[in-house]
Tab-separated table of C-alpha atoms and ligand atoms in Angstrom:
chain	number	residue	atom	x	y	z
A	1	MET	CA	0.101	-0.037	-0.049
A	2	LYS	CA	2.629	2.426	1.018
A	3	LYS	CA	4.584	1.647	-2.273
A	4	TYR	CA	1.699	2.509	-4.198
A	5	ILE	CA	0.957	5.707	-2.436
A	6	PHE	CA	4.750	6.366	-3.436
A	7	ILE	CA	4.137	5.943	-6.910
A	8	VAL	CA	0.885	7.828	-7.106
A	9	LEU	CA	2.773	10.687	-5.249
A	10	LEU	CA	5.836	10.554	-7.536
A	11	THR	CA	3.733	10.563	-10.621
A	12	VAL	CA	1.687	13.550	-9.609
A	13	LEU	CA	5.230	15.296	-8.721
A	14	LEU	CA	6.667	14.552	-11.947
A	15	THR	CA	3.862	15.624	-14.205
A	16	SER	CA	3.483	18.946	-11.990
A	17	CYS	CA	6.901	19.664	-13.087
A	18	VAL	CA	5.925	20.040	-16.783
A	19	SER	CA	4.511	23.318	-17.815
A	20	LYS	CA	3.290	24.731	-21.087
A	21	ALA	CA	4.545	27.875	-22.953
A	22	GLU	CA	3.625	29.399	-26.131
A	23	ASP	CA	4.300	32.357	-28.027
A	24	SER	CA	4.161	34.191	-31.385
A	25	ARG	CA	7.170	36.460	-32.545
A	26	PHE	CA	7.883	38.279	-35.754
A	27	LYS	CA	11.237	36.592	-37.319
A	28	LEU	CA	12.447	35.167	-40.300
A	29	MET	CA	10.346	38.243	-42.072
A	30	THR	CA	7.204	36.308	-40.952
A	31	VAL	CA	5.071	35.272	-37.870
A	32	CYS	CA	6.961	32.414	-35.918
A	33	THR	CA	4.732	30.448	-33.261
A	34	ILE	CA	5.917	27.896	-31.008
A	35	LYS	CA	3.799	26.089	-28.380
A	36	LEU	CA	5.438	23.314	-26.150
A	37	GLU	CA	5.304	21.286	-23.030
A	38	ALA	CA	8.388	20.735	-20.973
A	39	LYS	CA	9.972	20.935	-17.662
A	40	ASP	CA	10.722	24.825	-17.327
A	41	ALA	CA	8.622	25.519	-20.514
A	42	ASP	CA	9.178	29.226	-20.388
A	43	ASN	CA	13.051	28.777	-20.447
A	44	VAL	CA	13.023	26.268	-23.293
A	45	LEU	CA	10.835	28.600	-25.154
A	46	GLU	CA	13.361	31.564	-24.746
A	47	LYS	CA	16.085	29.159	-26.076
A	48	ALA	CA	14.118	28.015	-29.209
A	49	PHE	CA	13.372	31.905	-30.379
A	50	ASP	CA	17.115	32.724	-29.441
A	51	LEU	CA	18.284	29.614	-31.778
A	52	ILE	CA	15.971	30.834	-34.390
A	53	SER	CA	17.585	34.677	-34.181
A	54	GLN	CA	20.891	33.165	-33.984
A	55	ILE	CA	20.645	31.137	-37.271
A	56	GLU	CA	18.852	33.815	-39.041
A	57	ARG	CA	22.002	36.135	-38.018
A	58	GLU	CA	24.165	33.424	-39.828
A	59	ILE	CA	22.563	32.662	-42.849
A	60	SER	CA	20.178	35.368	-43.793
A	61	VAL	CA	20.990	37.300	-47.010
A	62	ASN	CA	19.500	40.490	-45.273
A	63	VAL	CA	22.189	40.423	-42.476
A	64	GLU	CA	25.353	41.831	-44.036
A	65	SER	CA	27.813	39.980	-41.755
A	66	SER	CA	25.836	36.473	-41.964
A	67	TYR	CA	28.137	33.607	-43.408
A	68	ILE	CA	26.038	33.737	-46.623
A	69	SER	CA	26.320	37.345	-47.440
A	70	ARG	CA	30.033	37.041	-46.743
A	71	ILE	CA	30.053	34.396	-49.194
A	72	ASN	CA	28.166	36.438	-51.729
A	73	GLN	CA	30.350	39.306	-51.188
A	74	ASN	CA	33.458	37.243	-52.213
A	75	ALA	CA	31.860	35.830	-55.256
A	76	GLY	CA	34.478	35.506	-58.105
A	77	LYS	CA	37.270	36.418	-55.523
A	78	SER	CA	38.088	33.961	-52.581
A	79	GLY	CA	36.445	31.341	-50.743
A	80	VAL	CA	34.902	32.090	-47.155
A	81	LYS	CA	35.172	29.725	-44.182
A	82	VAL	CA	31.906	28.868	-42.695
A	83	SER	CA	30.579	26.676	-39.652
A	84	ASP	CA	29.923	22.845	-39.925
A	85	ASP	CA	26.358	23.352	-40.206
A	86	VAL	CA	26.182	26.016	-42.846
A	87	TYR	CA	28.726	23.758	-44.892
A	88	ASN	CA	26.622	20.865	-44.634
A	89	LEU	CA	23.490	22.713	-45.448
A	90	ILE	CA	25.083	24.115	-48.756
A	91	ARG	CA	26.380	20.625	-49.677
A	92	PHE	CA	22.802	19.225	-49.059
A	93	SER	CA	21.428	21.927	-51.290
A	94	LYS	CA	23.743	21.040	-54.118
A	95	GLU	CA	22.991	17.432	-53.736
A	96	VAL	CA	19.340	17.845	-53.888
A	97	SER	CA	19.770	20.488	-56.929
A	98	GLU	CA	21.569	17.497	-58.850
A	99	LYS	CA	18.522	15.278	-58.185
A	100	VAL	CA	15.930	17.628	-59.337
A	101	ASP	CA	17.238	18.969	-62.260
A	102	ASN	CA	18.199	22.338	-60.544
A	103	ALA	CA	14.538	23.186	-60.112
A	104	PHE	CA	15.460	24.009	-56.349
A	105	ASP	CA	18.774	25.907	-56.664
A	106	ILE	CA	20.163	28.076	-53.898
A	107	SER	CA	22.361	29.964	-56.386
A	108	VAL	CA	19.188	31.697	-57.370
A	109	TYR	CA	20.098	35.029	-55.782
A	110	PRO	CA	20.947	37.145	-58.680
A	111	LEU	CA	17.328	36.362	-59.846
A	112	VAL	CA	15.942	37.256	-56.503
A	113	LYS	CA	17.495	40.709	-56.547
A	114	LEU	CA	16.757	41.652	-60.091
A	115	TRP	CA	12.955	40.929	-59.747
A	116	GLY	CA	12.878	42.227	-56.220
A	117	ILE	CA	9.447	40.495	-55.627
A	118	GLY	CA	7.924	41.451	-52.235
A	119	THR	CA	10.100	44.423	-52.011
A	120	GLU	CA	9.798	48.023	-52.761
A	121	ASP	CA	11.866	47.653	-55.992
A	122	GLU	CA	9.703	44.682	-57.470
A	123	ARG	CA	9.369	45.070	-61.363
A	124	ILE	CA	9.861	43.026	-64.601
A	125	PRO	CA	13.066	43.201	-65.914
A	126	GLU	CA	14.039	43.448	-69.375
A	127	ALA	CA	14.700	40.163	-71.432
A	128	VAL	CA	18.163	41.486	-71.869
A	129	GLU	CA	18.941	41.873	-68.106
A	130	ILE	CA	17.428	38.229	-67.572
A	131	SER	CA	19.795	36.676	-70.339
A	132	LYS	CA	22.723	38.533	-68.685
A	133	ILE	CA	22.435	36.990	-65.416
A	134	LEU	CA	21.470	33.526	-66.142
A	135	PRO	CA	25.092	32.401	-66.633
A	136	LEU	CA	25.603	33.364	-62.967
A	137	ILE	CA	23.244	30.856	-61.701
A	138	GLY	CA	23.630	27.036	-61.243
A	139	SER	CA	24.808	25.392	-58.118
A	140	ALA	CA	27.721	23.455	-60.054
A	141	ASP	CA	29.646	26.554	-59.786
A	142	ILE	CA	29.263	26.714	-55.964
A	143	ILE	CA	32.639	25.110	-55.084
A	144	LEU	CA	32.968	23.347	-51.519
A	145	GLY	CA	36.544	23.580	-50.582
A	146	GLU	CA	38.540	21.781	-47.872
A	147	ASP	CA	38.524	23.186	-44.490
A	148	ASN	CA	34.589	24.229	-44.652
A	149	THR	CA	35.347	27.020	-47.201
A	150	VAL	CA	32.506	28.082	-49.937
A	151	PHE	CA	33.478	29.792	-53.184
A	152	LEU	CA	31.286	31.043	-55.761
A	153	LYS	CA	33.179	30.542	-59.186
A	154	LYS	CA	31.938	33.856	-60.849
A	155	GLU	CA	31.576	37.490	-59.745
A	156	GLY	CA	27.946	38.485	-59.414
A	157	MET	CA	27.079	34.988	-58.067
A	158	GLY	CA	24.983	34.749	-55.161
A	159	ILE	CA	23.393	32.124	-52.639
A	160	ASP	CA	19.951	32.681	-51.241
A	161	LEU	CA	18.599	30.147	-48.539
A	162	GLY	CA	15.172	31.343	-48.478
A	163	ALA	CA	13.756	28.036	-49.861
A	164	ILE	CA	15.162	26.169	-46.917
A	165	GLY	CA	15.880	28.334	-44.085
A	166	LYS	CA	12.603	27.521	-42.363
A	167	GLY	CA	13.057	23.879	-42.702
A	168	TYR	CA	16.655	23.935	-41.416
A	169	ILE	CA	15.608	26.043	-38.423
A	170	THR	CA	12.773	23.349	-37.792
A	171	GLN	CA	15.272	20.756	-37.852
A	172	LYS	CA	17.597	22.418	-35.324
A	173	LEU	CA	14.533	23.373	-33.192
A	174	VAL	CA	13.825	19.635	-32.946
A	175	GLU	CA	17.450	18.649	-32.110
A	176	LEU	CA	17.038	21.347	-29.166
A	177	PHE	CA	13.669	19.935	-28.279
A	178	LYS	CA	15.458	16.418	-28.043
A	179	ALA	CA	18.165	17.879	-26.009
A	180	GLU	CA	15.765	19.506	-23.671
A	181	ASN	CA	13.489	16.569	-23.217
A	182	VAL	CA	10.673	18.523	-24.353
A	183	LYS	CA	7.229	16.392	-24.052
A	184	ASN	CA	5.820	17.642	-27.096
A	185	ALA	CA	5.550	20.878	-29.210
A	186	ILE	CA	4.278	22.469	-32.417
A	187	ILE	CA	6.518	24.480	-34.551
A	188	ASP	CA	5.014	27.133	-37.072
A	189	LEU	CA	7.243	29.156	-38.813
A	190	GLY	CA	5.285	31.203	-41.171
A	191	GLY	CA	3.142	27.980	-42.223
A	192	ASN	CA	6.120	25.486	-42.295
A	193	ILE	CA	4.721	23.194	-39.491
A	194	TYR	CA	6.205	20.395	-37.443
A	195	LEU	CA	4.478	18.520	-34.981
A	196	TYR	CA	6.853	17.192	-32.422
A	197	ASN	CA	5.714	14.096	-30.201
A	198	ARG	CA	2.011	14.887	-30.661
A	199	GLU	CA	-0.458	13.707	-33.240
A	200	GLY	CA	-2.665	16.449	-34.783
A	201	ASN	CA	-4.232	17.831	-38.039
A	202	VAL	CA	-2.521	20.271	-40.065
A	203	GLY	CA	-4.363	22.404	-42.416
A	204	ILE	CA	-3.205	23.331	-45.905
A	205	GLN	CA	-3.844	26.628	-47.058
A	206	THR	CA	-6.264	27.001	-50.128
A	207	PRO	CA	-4.061	29.066	-52.583
A	208	PHE	CA	-5.213	32.491	-52.861
A	209	ALA	CA	-7.960	32.392	-50.275
A	210	ASP	CA	-7.693	34.235	-46.729
A	211	ARG	CA	-5.083	32.960	-44.445
A	212	GLY	CA	-6.425	29.988	-42.315
A	213	GLN	CA	-8.860	28.862	-45.032
A	214	TYR	CA	-7.792	25.154	-45.733
A	215	TYR	CA	-8.381	22.989	-48.785
A	216	THR	CA	-7.447	19.763	-46.769
A	217	VAL	CA	-5.892	18.568	-43.675
A	218	VAL	CA	-3.226	16.099	-42.901
A	219	LYS	CA	-2.876	13.984	-39.565
A	220	VAL	CA	0.753	13.863	-38.627
A	221	ASN	CA	2.889	12.899	-35.634
A	222	ASN	CA	6.831	13.943	-35.661
A	223	LYS	CA	6.514	15.358	-39.240
A	224	ALA	CA	6.865	18.365	-41.240
A	225	VAL	CA	4.265	19.835	-43.588
A	226	VAL	CA	5.700	22.436	-45.604
A	227	THR	CA	3.950	24.180	-48.602
A	228	SER	CA	5.320	26.320	-51.545
A	229	GLY	CA	2.906	28.486	-53.553
A	230	PRO	CA	2.812	31.583	-55.851
A	231	TYR	CA	0.201	33.148	-53.384
A	232	GLU	CA	2.837	33.651	-50.718
A	233	ARG	CA	4.486	36.706	-52.566
A	234	TYR	CA	3.711	37.997	-55.808
A	235	PHE	CA	2.609	41.095	-57.782
A	236	VAL	CA	0.095	41.462	-60.641
A	237	SER	CA	1.091	43.737	-63.791
A	238	ASP	CA	-1.296	43.597	-66.933
A	239	GLY	CA	-3.330	41.007	-65.635
A	240	VAL	CA	-0.112	38.840	-65.229
A	241	LEU	CA	0.819	37.256	-61.818
A	242	TYR	CA	4.545	37.374	-61.030
A	243	HIS	CA	5.523	35.339	-58.022
A	244	HIS	CA	8.635	34.649	-55.978
A	245	ILE	CA	9.584	31.152	-57.005
A	246	PHE	CA	11.883	31.136	-60.200
A	247	ASP	CA	12.631	28.609	-62.886
A	248	ILE	CA	16.349	29.341	-63.047
A	249	LYS	CA	16.559	27.731	-66.437
A	250	THR	CA	14.195	30.778	-67.897
A	251	GLY	CA	14.828	33.398	-65.321
A	252	TYR	CA	11.147	34.098	-64.949
A	253	PRO	CA	8.863	32.750	-62.036
A	254	SER	CA	8.053	29.270	-62.671
A	255	ASN	CA	4.915	28.569	-64.677
A	256	SER	CA	4.280	24.934	-63.740
A	257	ASN	CA	0.797	24.371	-63.688
A	258	LEU	CA	0.706	24.335	-59.693
A	259	LEU	CA	-0.943	26.658	-57.413
A	260	SER	CA	0.540	24.859	-54.311
A	261	CYS	CA	2.867	21.894	-53.453
A	262	THR	CA	2.985	20.453	-50.081
A	263	ILE	CA	5.475	18.050	-48.757
A	264	VAL	CA	4.817	15.764	-45.761
A	265	SER	CA	7.952	13.959	-44.322
A	266	GLU	CA	10.020	13.610	-40.930
A	267	ASP	CA	12.720	15.513	-42.641
A	268	ALA	CA	11.740	19.181	-42.433
A	269	LEU	CA	14.931	20.445	-44.251
A	270	LEU	CA	14.103	17.798	-47.275
A	271	CYS	CA	10.401	18.914	-47.050
A	272	ASP	CA	11.361	22.490	-47.544
A	273	ALA	CA	13.726	21.945	-50.490
A	274	LEU	CA	11.135	19.769	-52.265
A	275	SER	CA	8.275	22.003	-51.774
A	276	THR	CA	9.948	24.523	-53.951
A	277	ALA	CA	11.445	21.869	-56.396
A	278	GLY	CA	7.959	20.049	-56.825
A	279	PHE	CA	6.351	23.602	-57.285
A	280	VAL	CA	8.751	24.474	-60.018
A	281	LEU	CA	8.743	20.887	-61.881
A	282	GLY	CA	4.840	20.767	-61.839
A	283	GLU	CA	2.314	18.049	-61.602
A	284	GLU	CA	3.722	15.587	-64.143
A	285	ARG	CA	7.071	15.204	-61.998
A	286	LEU	CA	5.462	14.771	-58.440
A	287	GLU	CA	4.891	11.158	-58.560
A	288	GLU	CA	8.579	10.579	-59.468
A	289	ILE	CA	9.835	13.112	-56.418
A	290	ALA	CA	7.387	11.269	-54.210
A	291	LYS	CA	9.142	7.879	-54.759
A	292	ILE	CA	12.737	8.956	-55.081
A	293	PHE	CA	12.697	10.984	-51.733
A	294	LYS	CA	10.068	9.034	-49.937
A	295	VAL	CA	7.888	11.697	-49.146
A	296	ASP	CA	4.225	12.292	-49.391
A	297	ILE	CA	2.870	15.371	-51.710
A	298	LYS	CA	-0.173	16.918	-51.756
A	299	ALA	CA	-0.816	19.758	-54.522
A	300	VAL	CA	-3.309	21.977	-56.326
A	301	ASN	CA	-3.077	22.280	-60.014
A	302	ASP	CA	-4.516	25.401	-62.249
A	303	GLU	CA	-7.841	23.792	-62.805
A	304	GLY	CA	-8.385	23.560	-58.929
A	305	GLU	CA	-7.759	19.815	-58.888
A	306	TYR	CA	-6.376	18.465	-55.550
A	307	LEU	CA	-3.433	15.916	-56.093
A	308	ASN	CA	-2.199	13.140	-53.907
A	309	PHE	CA	1.073	11.192	-54.337
A	310	TYR	CA	2.543	8.798	-51.664
A	311	GLY	CA	6.140	7.822	-51.461
A	312	THR	CA	6.200	6.453	-47.829
B	1	LIG	P1	9.672	28.533	-50.523
B	1	LIG	O1	8.741	29.566	-50.259
B	1	LIG	O2	10.264	27.609	-49.421
B	1	LIG	O3	9.375	27.834	-51.913
B	1	LIG	O4	10.944	29.563	-51.098
B	1	LIG	C1	10.877	30.517	-51.994
B	1	LIG	C2	12.330	31.391	-51.714
B	1	LIG	O5	13.238	30.875	-52.193
B	1	LIG	C3	12.006	32.647	-52.614
B	1	LIG	O6	11.558	33.626	-52.096
B	1	LIG	C4	13.590	32.870	-53.031
B	1	LIG	O7	14.273	33.571	-51.700
B	1	LIG	C5	14.054	31.360	-53.122
B	1	LIG	N1	13.929	30.741	-54.419
B	1	LIG	C6	13.069	31.036	-55.496
B	1	LIG	N2	13.164	30.451	-56.302
B	1	LIG	C7	14.076	29.320	-56.027
B	1	LIG	C8	14.526	28.100	-56.671
B	1	LIG	N3	14.122	27.942	-57.987
B	1	LIG	N4	15.263	27.544	-55.966
B	1	LIG	C9	15.907	27.884	-54.660
B	1	LIG	N5	15.293	28.956	-54.240
B	1	LIG	C10	14.381	29.637	-54.642
B	2	LIG	MG1	10.868	25.612	-49.563
């Protein structure tokens, strides 16, 4: 009997140590929400947001001293030594590019700058401006040297990790949560979702509808759900929509027949790279992408059809 009471007391004591914390903050140029249950939840939540800020400082093109900005500033001149994590992230990006015919390619930065979509300077460039910078794009010219150095072969080249930054940070948050024995968590980095140790439904945004309107939901646990779509950043000129995801072969916003491409998998980083790649490649290639990378894909095409591909 005594033993029984002791066990009950211990259980009560242990569970009472676990607290909940939740907050939304503007980071990564979007709203990031984290909700978690852990021992000393408030403290873990602060560590999580600190980690987001720290990685943003390391990899953002908008931070002049970031590794990525320094690589770009030294394009065509010299290699820049980066951290193990950033080196591996760039290597991962190059490997994915090779497998998806460069539909996802982090050397896209000259195009991102030229079009300026979502900035005050957004505009439709002249065709000649585009053809001039196309030779600067292609991640085969990102040279990974010994000793963690990254060198861009041609002056004017540039890396932009916008298509995988949130996926990478999600992966790092999951590592932090494991180390901190977090009981469960929801990570939402501007719509890039990960459910950690908890089952739940994740809604997938209806393209061009008000935020929070979902065309479907997926039930997941310990998985990321990441979507790419033209509706996230675009402008319209003479009735034509110009969005922020480029086909590096043409230099124009990708004109695949998709309005939305969602990847579901345990690997948040892979999800983010493939959501961009899948969106550029279009409906015809999604079955192949799902099989090769063993991920599930949900997409909407321009006829409003809902598409499902299963690779798991
Ligand atoms: P996402 O919303 O994850 O598809 O990422 C889109 C962002 O990635 C854009 O805002 C650009 O910064 C960058 N980007 C655009 N096109 C590409 C591309 N084809 N490959 C890699 N990154 C891209
Ligand atoms: Mg992406």
